[in-house]
PDB file of C-alpha atoms and ligand atoms in Angstrom:
ATOM      1  CA  UNK A 336      14.884  -5.393  23.647  1.00  0.00           C
ATOM      2  CA  UNK A 337      17.670  -4.833  21.389  1.00  0.00           C
ATOM      3  CA  UNK A 338      17.840  -4.206  18.005  1.00  0.00           C
ATOM      4  CA  UNK A 339      18.642  -7.480  17.136  1.00  0.00           C
ATOM      5  CA  UNK A 340      15.651  -9.183  18.722  1.00  0.00           C
ATOM      6  CA  UNK A 341      13.559  -6.948  18.347  1.00  0.00           C
ATOM      7  CA  UNK A 342      15.106  -8.311  14.398  1.00  0.00           C
ATOM      8  CA  UNK A 343      14.388 -11.931  15.484  1.00  0.00           C
ATOM      9  CA  UNK A 344      10.568 -10.664  17.370  1.00  0.00           C
ATOM     10  CA  UNK A 345       9.329  -9.337  13.663  1.00  0.00           C
ATOM     11  CA  UNK A 346      10.879 -12.436  11.240  1.00  0.00           C
ATOM     12  CA  UNK A 347       8.968 -14.649  13.250  1.00  0.00           C
ATOM     13  CA  UNK A 348       6.006 -13.322  12.837  1.00  0.00           C
ATOM     14  CA  UNK A 349       6.420 -12.894   9.431  1.00  0.00           C
ATOM     15  CA  UNK A 350       6.558 -16.866   9.417  1.00  0.00           C
ATOM     16  CA  UNK A 351       3.490 -17.161  11.029  1.00  0.00           C
ATOM     17  CA  UNK A 352       1.629 -15.054   8.403  1.00  0.00           C
ATOM     18  CA  UNK A 353       3.980 -16.796   5.787  1.00  0.00           C
ATOM     19  CA  UNK A 354       2.750 -20.418   7.298  1.00  0.00           C
ATOM     20  CA  UNK A 355      -0.597 -19.518   7.093  1.00  0.00           C
ATOM     21  CA  UNK A 356      -0.595 -18.984   2.664  1.00  0.00           C
ATOM     22  CA  UNK A 357       1.812 -21.917   2.987  1.00  0.00           C
ATOM     23  CA  UNK A 358       4.938 -19.015   1.133  1.00  0.00           C
ATOM     24  CA  UNK A 359       8.415 -19.387   2.613  1.00  0.00           C
ATOM     25  CA  UNK A 360      10.388 -16.829   3.669  1.00  0.00           C
ATOM     26  CA  UNK A 361      13.707 -16.339   2.195  1.00  0.00           C
ATOM     27  CA  UNK A 362      16.069 -15.030   5.359  1.00  0.00           C
ATOM     28  CA  UNK A 363      18.733 -13.797   2.793  1.00  0.00           C
ATOM     29  CA  UNK A 364      16.173 -11.391   2.256  1.00  0.00           C
ATOM     30  CA  UNK A 365      14.563 -10.158   4.803  1.00  0.00           C
ATOM     31  CA  UNK A 366      17.102 -10.358   7.805  1.00  0.00           C
ATOM     32  CA  UNK A 367      19.785  -8.029   6.022  1.00  0.00           C
ATOM     33  CA  UNK A 368      16.064  -5.645   5.013  1.00  0.00           C
ATOM     34  CA  UNK A 369      15.457  -5.602   8.415  1.00  0.00           C
ATOM     35  CA  UNK A 370      18.545  -5.166   9.824  1.00  0.00           C
ATOM     36  CA  UNK A 371      19.175  -1.601   8.286  1.00  0.00           C
ATOM     37  CA  UNK A 372      15.722  -0.460   9.634  1.00  0.00           C
ATOM     38  CA  UNK A 373      16.105  -2.185  13.191  1.00  0.00           C
ATOM     39  CA  UNK A 374      16.330   0.807  15.192  1.00  0.00           C
ATOM     40  CA  UNK A 375      12.273   2.163  14.210  1.00  0.00           C
ATOM     41  CA  UNK A 376      11.483  -1.705  14.913  1.00  0.00           C
ATOM     42  CA  UNK A 377       9.606  -1.084  18.052  1.00  0.00           C
ATOM     43  CA  UNK A 378       7.481   1.455  17.690  1.00  0.00           C
ATOM     44  CA  UNK A 379       6.510   1.337  13.527  1.00  0.00           C
ATOM     45  CA  UNK A 380       3.595   0.546  12.428  1.00  0.00           C
ATOM     46  CA  UNK A 381       4.327  -2.909  10.296  1.00  0.00           C
ATOM     47  CA  UNK A 382       1.922  -4.052   7.925  1.00  0.00           C
ATOM     48  CA  UNK A 383       2.006  -7.960   6.573  1.00  0.00           C
ATOM     49  CA  UNK A 384      -0.484  -7.669   3.139  1.00  0.00           C
ATOM     50  CA  UNK A 385      -1.212 -10.836   0.391  1.00  0.00           C
ATOM     51  CA  UNK A 386      -3.301 -10.875  -2.559  1.00  0.00           C
ATOM     52  CA  UNK A 387      -5.532 -13.138  -4.191  1.00  0.00           C
ATOM     53  CA  UNK A 388      -4.647 -15.026  -8.080  1.00  0.00           C
ATOM     54  CA  UNK A 389      -1.272 -15.152  -9.407  1.00  0.00           C
ATOM     55  CA  UNK A 390       0.166 -12.504  -6.764  1.00  0.00           C
ATOM     56  CA  UNK A 391      -0.696 -14.994  -4.717  1.00  0.00           C
ATOM     57  CA  UNK A 392       2.444 -17.004  -3.808  1.00  0.00           C
ATOM     58  CA  UNK A 393       3.708 -13.241  -2.436  1.00  0.00           C
ATOM     59  CA  UNK A 394       3.731 -11.364   0.864  1.00  0.00           C
ATOM     60  CA  UNK A 395       4.634  -7.847   0.988  1.00  0.00           C
ATOM     61  CA  UNK A 396       6.061  -6.311   4.676  1.00  0.00           C
ATOM     62  CA  UNK A 397       6.270  -2.829   4.881  1.00  0.00           C
ATOM     63  CA  UNK A 398       7.336  -0.622   7.537  1.00  0.00           C
ATOM     64  CA  UNK A 399       7.064   2.642   8.338  1.00  0.00           C
ATOM     65  CA  UNK A 400       9.934   4.381   8.882  1.00  0.00           C
ATOM     66  CA  UNK A 401      10.350   8.544  11.445  1.00  0.00           C
ATOM     67  CA  UNK A 402      11.400  10.910   8.756  1.00  0.00           C
ATOM     68  CA  UNK A 403      14.378  11.774  11.214  1.00  0.00           C
ATOM     69  CA  UNK A 404      15.641   8.543  10.783  1.00  0.00           C
ATOM     70  CA  UNK A 405      16.630   9.828   7.441  1.00  0.00           C
ATOM     71  CA  UNK A 406      15.766   8.628   3.893  1.00  0.00           C
ATOM     72  CA  UNK A 407      15.105   5.277   3.558  1.00  0.00           C
ATOM     73  CA  UNK A 408      16.408   5.398   0.297  1.00  0.00           C
ATOM     74  CA  UNK A 409      19.478   6.785   0.935  1.00  0.00           C
ATOM     75  CA  UNK A 410      19.842   3.638   3.671  1.00  0.00           C
ATOM     76  CA  UNK A 411      18.559   1.112   1.739  1.00  0.00           C
ATOM     77  CA  UNK A 412      21.176   1.712  -0.565  1.00  0.00           C
ATOM     78  CA  UNK A 413      24.067   1.825   1.940  1.00  0.00           C
ATOM     79  CA  UNK A 414      23.314  -0.621   2.668  1.00  0.00           C
ATOM     80  CA  UNK A 415      23.212  -2.978  -0.511  1.00  0.00           C
ATOM     81  CA  UNK A 416      19.682  -3.395  -0.298  1.00  0.00           C
ATOM     82  CA  UNK A 417      19.374  -2.075  -3.701  1.00  0.00           C
ATOM     83  CA  UNK A 418      21.404  -1.496  -6.611  1.00  0.00           C
ATOM     84  CA  UNK A 419      21.784   2.123  -8.032  1.00  0.00           C
ATOM     85  CA  UNK A 420      20.598   3.377 -10.851  1.00  0.00           C
ATOM     86  CA  UNK A 421      20.217   7.066 -13.248  1.00  0.00           C
ATOM     87  CA  UNK A 422      16.710   6.244 -13.585  1.00  0.00           C
ATOM     88  CA  UNK A 423      14.506   8.615 -12.856  1.00  0.00           C
ATOM     89  CA  UNK A 424      13.111   6.859 -10.307  1.00  0.00           C
ATOM     90  CA  UNK A 425      16.622   6.981  -8.809  1.00  0.00           C
ATOM     91  CA  UNK A 426      15.589  10.421  -7.134  1.00  0.00           C
ATOM     92  CA  UNK A 427      12.312  10.893  -7.062  1.00  0.00           C
ATOM     93  CA  UNK A 428      11.869  10.679  -2.878  1.00  0.00           C
ATOM     94  CA  UNK A 429      14.633  12.822  -2.483  1.00  0.00           C
ATOM     95  CA  UNK A 430      12.707  15.567  -4.835  1.00  0.00           C
ATOM     96  CA  UNK A 431       9.933  14.838  -3.593  1.00  0.00           C
ATOM     97  CA  UNK A 432      11.007  15.644  -0.276  1.00  0.00           C
ATOM     98  CA  UNK A 433      13.025  18.763  -1.166  1.00  0.00           C
ATOM     99  CA  UNK A 434       9.539  20.149  -2.311  1.00  0.00           C
ATOM    100  CA  UNK A 435       6.642  18.829  -0.646  1.00  0.00           C
ATOM    101  CA  UNK A 436       6.460  17.932   3.215  1.00  0.00           C
ATOM    102  CA  UNK A 437       6.886  14.494   4.235  1.00  0.00           C
ATOM    103  CA  UNK A 438       6.564  13.700   7.727  1.00  0.00           C
ATOM    104  CA  UNK A 439       7.180  10.036   7.930  1.00  0.00           C
ATOM    105  CA  UNK A 440       8.369   7.263   5.596  1.00  0.00           C
ATOM    106  CA  UNK A 441       7.780   4.149   5.233  1.00  0.00           C
ATOM    107  CA  UNK A 442       9.491   0.769   3.460  1.00  0.00           C
ATOM    108  CA  UNK A 443       8.273  -1.880   1.337  1.00  0.00           C
ATOM    109  CA  UNK A 444       9.860  -5.201   0.858  1.00  0.00           C
ATOM    110  CA  UNK A 445       8.707  -9.361  -0.178  1.00  0.00           C
ATOM    111  CA  UNK A 446       9.241 -11.961   2.053  1.00  0.00           C
ATOM    112  CA  UNK A 447      10.383 -13.684  -0.776  1.00  0.00           C
ATOM    113  CA  UNK A 448      12.155 -10.739  -2.498  1.00  0.00           C
ATOM    114  CA  UNK A 449      13.210  -8.515   0.523  1.00  0.00           C
ATOM    115  CA  UNK A 450      13.479  -4.458  -0.070  1.00  0.00           C
ATOM    116  CA  UNK A 451      11.069  -3.328  -3.259  1.00  0.00           C
ATOM    117  CA  UNK A 452       9.236   0.063  -2.446  1.00  0.00           C
ATOM    118  CA  UNK A 453       9.436   3.891  -0.606  1.00  0.00           C
ATOM    119  CA  UNK A 454       7.059   5.236   0.573  1.00  0.00           C
ATOM    120  CA  UNK A 455       6.567   9.506   1.534  1.00  0.00           C
ATOM    121  CA  UNK A 456       3.726   9.828   3.528  1.00  0.00           C
ATOM    122  CA  UNK A 457       2.501  13.794   3.906  1.00  0.00           C
ATOM    123  CA  UNK A 458       0.577  15.499   6.732  1.00  0.00           C
ATOM    124  CA  UNK A 459      -2.613  14.577   7.459  1.00  0.00           C
ATOM    125  CA  UNK A 460      -4.029  18.549   7.632  1.00  0.00           C
ATOM    126  CA  UNK A 461      -1.510  19.056   4.551  1.00  0.00           C
ATOM    127  CA  UNK A 462      -2.282  16.394   1.981  1.00  0.00           C
ATOM    128  CA  UNK A 463      -0.861  18.018  -1.519  1.00  0.00           C
ATOM    129  CA  UNK A 464      -2.032  18.397  -4.770  1.00  0.00           C
ATOM    130  CA  UNK A 465      -1.562  16.898  -7.757  1.00  0.00           C
ATOM    131  CA  UNK A 466      -0.083  19.698 -10.187  1.00  0.00           C
ATOM    132  CA  UNK A 467       2.467  20.266  -7.134  1.00  0.00           C
ATOM    133  CA  UNK A 468       3.413  16.265  -7.299  1.00  0.00           C
ATOM    134  CA  UNK A 469       3.307  16.174 -11.810  1.00  0.00           C
ATOM    135  CA  UNK A 470       5.838  19.428 -10.504  1.00  0.00           C
ATOM    136  CA  UNK A 471       8.753  16.876  -9.620  1.00  0.00           C
ATOM    137  CA  UNK A 472      11.306  17.165 -11.946  1.00  0.00           C
ATOM    138  CA  UNK A 473      11.739  12.806 -11.543  1.00  0.00           C
ATOM    139  CA  UNK A 474       8.032  12.695 -11.086  1.00  0.00           C
ATOM    140  CA  UNK A 475       6.572  10.274 -14.477  1.00  0.00           C
ATOM    141  CA  UNK A 476       5.304  12.411 -16.742  1.00  0.00           C
ATOM    142  CA  UNK A 477       2.013  10.114 -16.761  1.00  0.00           C
ATOM    143  CA  UNK A 478       1.563  11.876 -13.457  1.00  0.00           C
ATOM    144  CA  UNK A 479       0.768  15.546 -15.458  1.00  0.00           C
ATOM    145  CA  UNK A 480      -0.570  13.254 -18.499  1.00  0.00           C
ATOM    146  CA  UNK A 481      -3.764  12.108 -15.868  1.00  0.00           C
ATOM    147  CA  UNK A 482      -4.126  14.357 -13.836  1.00  0.00           C
ATOM    148  CA  UNK A 483      -7.434  16.410 -15.331  1.00  0.00           C
ATOM    149  CA  UNK A 484      -8.778  12.298 -15.275  1.00  0.00           C
ATOM    150  CA  UNK A 485      -7.541  12.271 -11.614  1.00  0.00           C
ATOM    151  CA  UNK A 486      -9.182  16.001 -10.880  1.00  0.00           C
ATOM    152  CA  UNK A 487     -12.932  15.264 -12.831  1.00  0.00           C
ATOM    153  CA  UNK A 488     -13.647  12.068 -10.778  1.00  0.00           C
ATOM    154  CA  UNK A 489     -12.530  14.366  -7.536  1.00  0.00           C
ATOM    155  CA  UNK A 490      -8.865  12.599  -7.121  1.00  0.00           C
ATOM    156  CA  UNK A 491      -6.803  15.605  -6.136  1.00  0.00           C
ATOM    157  CA  UNK A 492      -5.522  15.189  -2.726  1.00  0.00           C
ATOM    158  CA  UNK A 493      -2.624  13.009  -2.516  1.00  0.00           C
ATOM    159  CA  UNK A 494      -2.225  11.636   1.918  1.00  0.00           C
ATOM    160  CA  UNK A 495       0.712   9.604   0.082  1.00  0.00           C
ATOM    161  CA  UNK A 496       3.213   8.468  -2.609  1.00  0.00           C
ATOM    162  CA  UNK A 497       4.473   4.810  -2.811  1.00  0.00           C
ATOM    163  CA  UNK A 498       7.585   4.378  -5.535  1.00  0.00           C
ATOM    164  CA  UNK A 499       8.157   0.657  -6.636  1.00  0.00           C
ATOM    165  CA  UNK A 500      11.646   0.381  -7.420  1.00  0.00           C
ATOM    166  CA  UNK A 501      11.871  -2.961  -9.154  1.00  0.00           C
ATOM    167  CA  UNK A 502       9.184  -2.255 -10.947  1.00  0.00           C
ATOM    168  CA  UNK A 503       9.001   0.925 -11.522  1.00  0.00           C
ATOM    169  CA  UNK A 504       6.139   2.355 -10.754  1.00  0.00           C
ATOM    170  CA  UNK A 505       4.636   4.968  -8.743  1.00  0.00           C
ATOM    171  CA  UNK A 506       1.790   4.986  -6.788  1.00  0.00           C
ATOM    172  CA  UNK A 507      -0.018   8.587  -6.200  1.00  0.00           C
ATOM    173  CA  UNK A 508      -2.253   7.748  -2.556  1.00  0.00           C
ATOM    174  CA  UNK A 509      -5.235   9.636  -2.629  1.00  0.00           C
ATOM    175  CA  UNK A 510      -7.668  10.710   0.096  1.00  0.00           C
ATOM    176  CA  UNK A 511     -10.063  12.444   1.531  1.00  0.00           C
ATOM    177  CA  UNK A 512     -12.726  11.662  -1.256  1.00  0.00           C
ATOM    178  CA  UNK A 513     -16.069  12.688  -1.572  1.00  0.00           C
ATOM    179  CA  UNK A 514     -19.508  10.336  -0.816  1.00  0.00           C
ATOM    180  CA  UNK A 515     -20.168  11.264  -4.134  1.00  0.00           C
ATOM    181  CA  UNK A 516     -16.196   9.974  -6.334  1.00  0.00           C
ATOM    182  CA  UNK A 517     -17.248   6.515  -4.563  1.00  0.00           C
ATOM    183  CA  UNK A 518     -20.423   6.216  -5.899  1.00  0.00           C
ATOM    184  CA  UNK A 519     -20.903   3.162  -8.287  1.00  0.00           C
ATOM    185  CA  UNK A 520     -21.650   5.589 -11.418  1.00  0.00           C
ATOM    186  CA  UNK A 521     -18.168   7.522 -11.522  1.00  0.00           C
ATOM    187  CA  UNK A 522     -16.488   4.425 -10.702  1.00  0.00           C
ATOM    188  CA  UNK A 523     -17.071   2.727 -13.681  1.00  0.00           C
ATOM    189  CA  UNK A 524     -16.956   5.896 -15.848  1.00  0.00           C
ATOM    190  CA  UNK A 525     -13.784   6.611 -14.283  1.00  0.00           C
ATOM    191  CA  UNK A 526     -12.206   3.009 -14.983  1.00  0.00           C
ATOM    192  CA  UNK A 527     -13.945   2.828 -18.567  1.00  0.00           C
ATOM    193  CA  UNK A 528     -12.114   6.133 -18.323  1.00  0.00           C
ATOM    194  CA  UNK A 529      -8.946   4.674 -17.487  1.00  0.00           C
ATOM    195  CA  UNK A 530      -9.364   1.471 -19.800  1.00  0.00           C
ATOM    196  CA  UNK A 531      -9.454  -0.853 -17.038  1.00  0.00           C
ATOM    197  CA  UNK A 532     -11.095  -3.853 -16.002  1.00  0.00           C
ATOM    198  CA  UNK A 533     -15.076  -2.991 -14.545  1.00  0.00           C
ATOM    199  CA  UNK A 534     -16.201  -4.387 -10.916  1.00  0.00           C
ATOM    200  CA  UNK A 535     -19.129  -6.056  -9.908  1.00  0.00           C
ATOM    201  CA  UNK A 536     -22.057  -5.350  -8.040  1.00  0.00           C
ATOM    202  CA  UNK A 537     -19.941  -6.432  -4.264  1.00  0.00           C
ATOM    203  CA  UNK A 538     -17.600  -4.699  -6.220  1.00  0.00           C
ATOM    204  CA  UNK A 539     -18.805  -1.279  -6.573  1.00  0.00           C
ATOM    205  CA  UNK A 540     -20.025  -1.902  -2.771  1.00  0.00           C
ATOM    206  CA  UNK A 541     -17.290  -2.563  -1.558  1.00  0.00           C
ATOM    207  CA  UNK A 542     -15.012   1.347  -3.522  1.00  0.00           C
ATOM    208  CA  UNK A 543     -18.591   3.161  -1.678  1.00  0.00           C
ATOM    209  CA  UNK A 544     -16.598   2.315   1.458  1.00  0.00           C
ATOM    210  CA  UNK A 545     -12.987   3.571   0.151  1.00  0.00           C
ATOM    211  CA  UNK A 546     -10.582   5.609   2.710  1.00  0.00           C
ATOM    212  CA  UNK A 547      -7.802   5.729  -0.051  1.00  0.00           C
ATOM    213  CA  UNK A 548      -7.364   5.166  -4.106  1.00  0.00           C
ATOM    214  CA  UNK A 549      -4.578   4.943  -5.482  1.00  0.00           C
ATOM    215  CA  UNK A 550      -3.656   4.488  -9.215  1.00  0.00           C
ATOM    216  CA  UNK A 551      -0.148   2.786 -10.851  1.00  0.00           C
ATOM    217  CA  UNK A 552       1.845   4.961 -12.516  1.00  0.00           C
ATOM    218  CA  UNK A 553       4.871   4.243 -14.908  1.00  0.00           C
ATOM    219  CA  UNK A 554       7.590   6.229 -16.660  1.00  0.00           C
ATOM    220  CA  UNK A 555       7.547   3.755 -19.806  1.00  0.00           C
ATOM    221  CA  UNK A 556       3.215   5.283 -20.957  1.00  0.00           C
ATOM    222  CA  UNK A 557       1.321   6.948 -20.438  1.00  0.00           C
ATOM    223  CA  UNK A 558      -1.386   4.810 -18.969  1.00  0.00           C
ATOM    224  CA  UNK A 559      -2.612   3.474 -15.533  1.00  0.00           C
ATOM    225  CA  UNK A 560      -1.246   0.573 -15.071  1.00  0.00           C
ATOM    226  CA  UNK A 561      -4.011  -0.438 -12.227  1.00  0.00           C
ATOM    227  CA  UNK A 562      -6.416   0.973  -9.968  1.00  0.00           C
ATOM    228  CA  UNK A 563      -6.773   0.153  -5.996  1.00  0.00           C
ATOM    229  CA  UNK A 564      -9.928   0.744  -3.464  1.00  0.00           C
ATOM    230  CA  UNK A 565      -8.492   0.213   0.210  1.00  0.00           C
ATOM    231  CA  UNK A 566     -10.974   0.064   3.378  1.00  0.00           C
ATOM    232  CA  UNK A 567      -9.725  -0.480   6.281  1.00  0.00           C
ATOM    233  CA  UNK A 568     -12.123  -1.734   8.907  1.00  0.00           C
ATOM    234  CA  UNK A 569     -11.777  -5.148  11.532  1.00  0.00           C
ATOM    235  CA  UNK A 570     -14.027  -7.345   9.873  1.00  0.00           C
ATOM    236  CA  UNK A 571     -12.563 -10.165   8.813  1.00  0.00           C
ATOM    237  CA  UNK A 572     -15.546 -10.809   6.327  1.00  0.00           C
ATOM    238  CA  UNK A 573     -15.292  -8.725   3.665  1.00  0.00           C
ATOM    239  CA  UNK A 574     -13.566  -9.119   1.172  1.00  0.00           C
ATOM    240  CA  UNK A 575     -15.350  -8.751  -2.660  1.00  0.00           C
ATOM    241  CA  UNK A 576     -13.498 -12.188  -3.835  1.00  0.00           C
ATOM    242  CA  UNK A 577     -16.154 -14.051  -6.365  1.00  0.00           C
ATOM    243  CA  UNK A 578     -14.733 -17.345  -5.666  1.00  0.00           C
ATOM    244  CA  UNK A 579     -15.841 -20.024  -2.803  1.00  0.00           C
ATOM    245  CA  UNK A 580     -11.457 -20.555  -2.923  1.00  0.00           C
ATOM    246  CA  UNK A 581     -10.191 -17.001  -2.455  1.00  0.00           C
ATOM    247  CA  UNK A 582     -12.886 -16.247  -0.233  1.00  0.00           C
ATOM    248  CA  UNK A 583     -12.086 -18.768   2.518  1.00  0.00           C
ATOM    249  CA  UNK A 584      -8.510 -17.870   1.651  1.00  0.00           C
ATOM    250  CA  UNK A 585      -9.120 -14.792   2.718  1.00  0.00           C
ATOM    251  CA  UNK A 586     -10.863 -15.212   6.032  1.00  0.00           C
ATOM    252  CA  UNK A 587      -8.102 -17.890   7.131  1.00  0.00           C
ATOM    253  CA  UNK A 588      -5.895 -15.217   7.187  1.00  0.00           C
ATOM    254  CA  UNK A 589      -7.897 -11.912   8.529  1.00  0.00           C
ATOM    255  CA  UNK A 590      -8.969 -14.076  11.284  1.00  0.00           C
ATOM    256  CA  UNK A 591      -5.297 -15.517  12.179  1.00  0.00           C
ATOM    257  CA  UNK A 592      -2.721 -12.659  10.914  1.00  0.00           C
ATOM    258  CA  UNK A 593       0.074 -12.181  13.422  1.00  0.00           C
ATOM    259  CA  UNK A 594      -0.892  -8.695  16.099  1.00  0.00           C
ATOM    260  CA  UNK A 595       1.360  -7.496  18.493  1.00  0.00           C
ATOM    261  CA  UNK A 596      -2.177  -4.835  19.820  1.00  0.00           C
ATOM    262  CA  UNK A 597      -3.756  -8.233  22.822  1.00  0.00           C
ATOM    263  CA  UNK A 598      -7.185  -6.537  23.542  1.00  0.00           C
ATOM    264  CA  UNK A 599      -7.942  -4.901  20.000  1.00  0.00           C
ATOM    265  CA  UNK A 600      -9.227  -6.070  17.329  1.00  0.00           C
ATOM    266  CA  UNK A 601      -7.115  -6.650  14.077  1.00  0.00           C
ATOM    267  CA  UNK A 602      -6.886  -3.532  12.594  1.00  0.00           C
ATOM    268  CA  UNK A 603      -7.653  -5.016   8.408  1.00  0.00           C
ATOM    269  CA  UNK A 604      -6.744  -2.730   5.274  1.00  0.00           C
ATOM    270  CA  UNK A 605      -8.428  -4.764   2.415  1.00  0.00           C
ATOM    271  CA  UNK A 606      -7.470  -3.519  -1.471  1.00  0.00           C
ATOM    272  CA  UNK A 607     -10.087  -3.771  -4.637  1.00  0.00           C
ATOM    273  CA  UNK A 608      -7.650  -3.255  -7.193  1.00  0.00           C
ATOM    274  CA  UNK A 609      -8.362  -3.393 -11.109  1.00  0.00           C
ATOM    275  CA  UNK A 610      -5.610  -3.702 -14.209  1.00  0.00           C
ATOM    276  CA  UNK A 611      -6.491  -3.612 -17.861  1.00  0.00           C
ATOM    277  CA  UNK A 612      -6.660  -7.026 -18.058  1.00  0.00           C
ATOM    278  CA  UNK A 613      -7.308  -8.262 -14.370  1.00  0.00           C
ATOM    279  CA  UNK A 614      -9.109  -7.881 -10.681  1.00  0.00           C
ATOM    280  CA  UNK A 615      -7.560  -8.973  -7.921  1.00  0.00           C
ATOM    281  CA  UNK A 616      -7.648  -8.425  -3.910  1.00  0.00           C
ATOM    282  CA  UNK A 617      -5.334  -7.513  -1.490  1.00  0.00           C
ATOM    283  CA  UNK A 618      -5.339  -7.845   2.287  1.00  0.00           C
ATOM    284  CA  UNK A 619      -3.469  -5.948   4.575  1.00  0.00           C
ATOM    285  CA  UNK A 620      -3.164  -7.464   8.301  1.00  0.00           C
ATOM    286  CA  UNK A 621      -2.050  -4.673  10.620  1.00  0.00           C
ATOM    287  CA  UNK A 622       0.936  -6.286  12.919  1.00  0.00           C
ATOM    288  CA  UNK A 623       1.598  -3.204  14.964  1.00  0.00           C
ATOM    289  CA  UNK A 624      -0.646   0.381  14.728  1.00  0.00           C
ATOM    290  CA  UNK A 625      -0.635   3.908  16.203  1.00  0.00           C
ATOM    291  CA  UNK A 626      -3.498   5.713  16.796  1.00  0.00           C
ATOM    292  CA  UNK A 627      -3.568   6.603  13.248  1.00  0.00           C
ATOM    293  CA  UNK A 628      -4.752   3.666  12.496  1.00  0.00           C
ATOM    294  CA  UNK A 629      -7.354   3.944  14.962  1.00  0.00           C
ATOM    295  CA  UNK A 630      -8.630   6.963  13.753  1.00  0.00           C
ATOM    296  CA  UNK A 631      -9.262   6.256  10.799  1.00  0.00           C
ATOM    297  CA  UNK A 632     -11.149   2.571  12.194  1.00  0.00           C
ATOM    298  CA  UNK A 633     -13.279   5.605  13.831  1.00  0.00           C
ATOM    299  CA  UNK A 634     -13.938   7.131  11.059  1.00  0.00           C
ATOM    300  CA  UNK A 635     -14.550   5.367   8.441  1.00  0.00           C
ATOM    301  CA  UNK A 636     -15.201   1.456   9.889  1.00  0.00           C
ATOM    302  CA  UNK A 637     -18.620   2.982  10.642  1.00  0.00           C
ATOM    303  CA  UNK A 638     -19.436   3.752   7.600  1.00  0.00           C
ATOM    304  CA  UNK A 639     -21.235   0.519   6.595  1.00  0.00           C
ATOM    305  CA  UNK A 640     -24.220   1.301   4.932  1.00  0.00           C
TER     306      UNK A 640
HETATM  307  C1  GPP B 103      -0.449  -0.489  -0.065  1.00  0.00           C
HETATM  308  O1  GPP B 103       0.096  -0.355  -1.355  1.00  0.00           O
HETATM  309  C2  GPP B 103      -0.028   0.462   0.628  1.00  0.00           C
HETATM  310  C3  GPP B 103       0.920  -0.206   1.739  1.00  0.00           C
HETATM  311  C4  GPP B 103       0.559  -1.943   2.490  1.00  0.00           C
HETATM  312  C5  GPP B 103       1.391   0.575   2.463  1.00  0.00           C
HETATM  313  C6  GPP B 103       0.559   1.209   4.234  1.00  0.00           C
HETATM  314  C7  GPP B 103       2.447   1.168   5.208  1.00  0.00           C
HETATM  315  C8  GPP B 103       2.423   1.430   6.149  1.00  0.00           C
HETATM  316  C9  GPP B 103       3.831   1.900   7.217  1.00  0.00           C
HETATM  317  C10 GPP B 103       0.513   1.944   7.344  1.00  0.00           C
HETATM  318  P1  GPP B 103      -0.341  -2.247  -2.338  1.00  0.00           P
HETATM  319  O2  GPP B 103       1.122  -2.164  -1.582  1.00  0.00           O
HETATM  320  O3  GPP B 103      -1.616  -2.081  -2.901  1.00  0.00           O
HETATM  321  O4  GPP B 103       0.378  -1.031  -3.573  1.00  0.00           O
HETATM  322  P2  GPP B 103       1.785  -2.355  -4.613  1.00  0.00           P
HETATM  323  O5  GPP B 103       0.474  -3.536  -5.265  1.00  0.00           O
HETATM  324  O6  GPP B 103       0.978  -0.985  -6.128  1.00  0.00           O
HETATM  325  O7  GPP B 103       2.843  -2.140  -4.551  1.00  0.00           O
HETATM  326 MG1   MG B 104       1.726  -4.330  -1.714  1.00  0.00          MG
END
């Protein structure tokens, strides 16, 4: 299919996902974003992610971009998807790429707001250490300030980073997690030390199955903005939500979101997010996958008690 046919195809799928949540796609915001990356759509990993509570009015889309396609933030700027800025958020991706082995990128947008984030993925056999990332000049100082805390709780190897240009925030996606660091006592102690909400027993059981754990940091404060525990699965029933309407909403999405790999079960990534004042849930349904997700499912979806 031609690039513009691909834009049409992915946009239609996005509309289908949005309808499940009663959200309307802003064609004006989405179309230029998809068009800027149209050459990668056919083979990309594509995720449509919903969230609960006050975040339920938005649906995010994430699209992987091969490193050969060039710096995706430069693409976003040259296509007018994001404004030029003097803030360090604008140099962080290129600084990361200069100092670390980035084997793939991704971009992220909102169906109502368009482009908002980039991701840098490190090779699965070369996850990056915290100190190396903390040394990147444009990285928020809060990464170095919290490095000791992260390391004490077994968070020291980073599989990818994300940069949110709208909120000016950075996520560090820690992988290669030891079972000890996901035990309820360790998770509770860590969240208390961070000043974040504490999950209930169901949330702690969920967190045990995490394949990635990621803090959100900013340039404005040394405080951790939020933490997310992510579980990859094909099971559409595992959201750790506490109320019936939320459970029903996640179930509808998990069982009906569009996906383009017929014959397999949907790949789903659930998130349990804790901020200082709230707990909320996320669910990314993979519209397109690669063998990497199949491998992750094999390794992690079997880890049920
Ligand atoms: C989740 O971050 C990350 C993804 C959905 C990216 C996966 C992308 C691929 C192309 C595989 P988040 O949306 O939970 O972070 P935040 O809400 O903090 O921005
Ligand atoms: Mg998101």
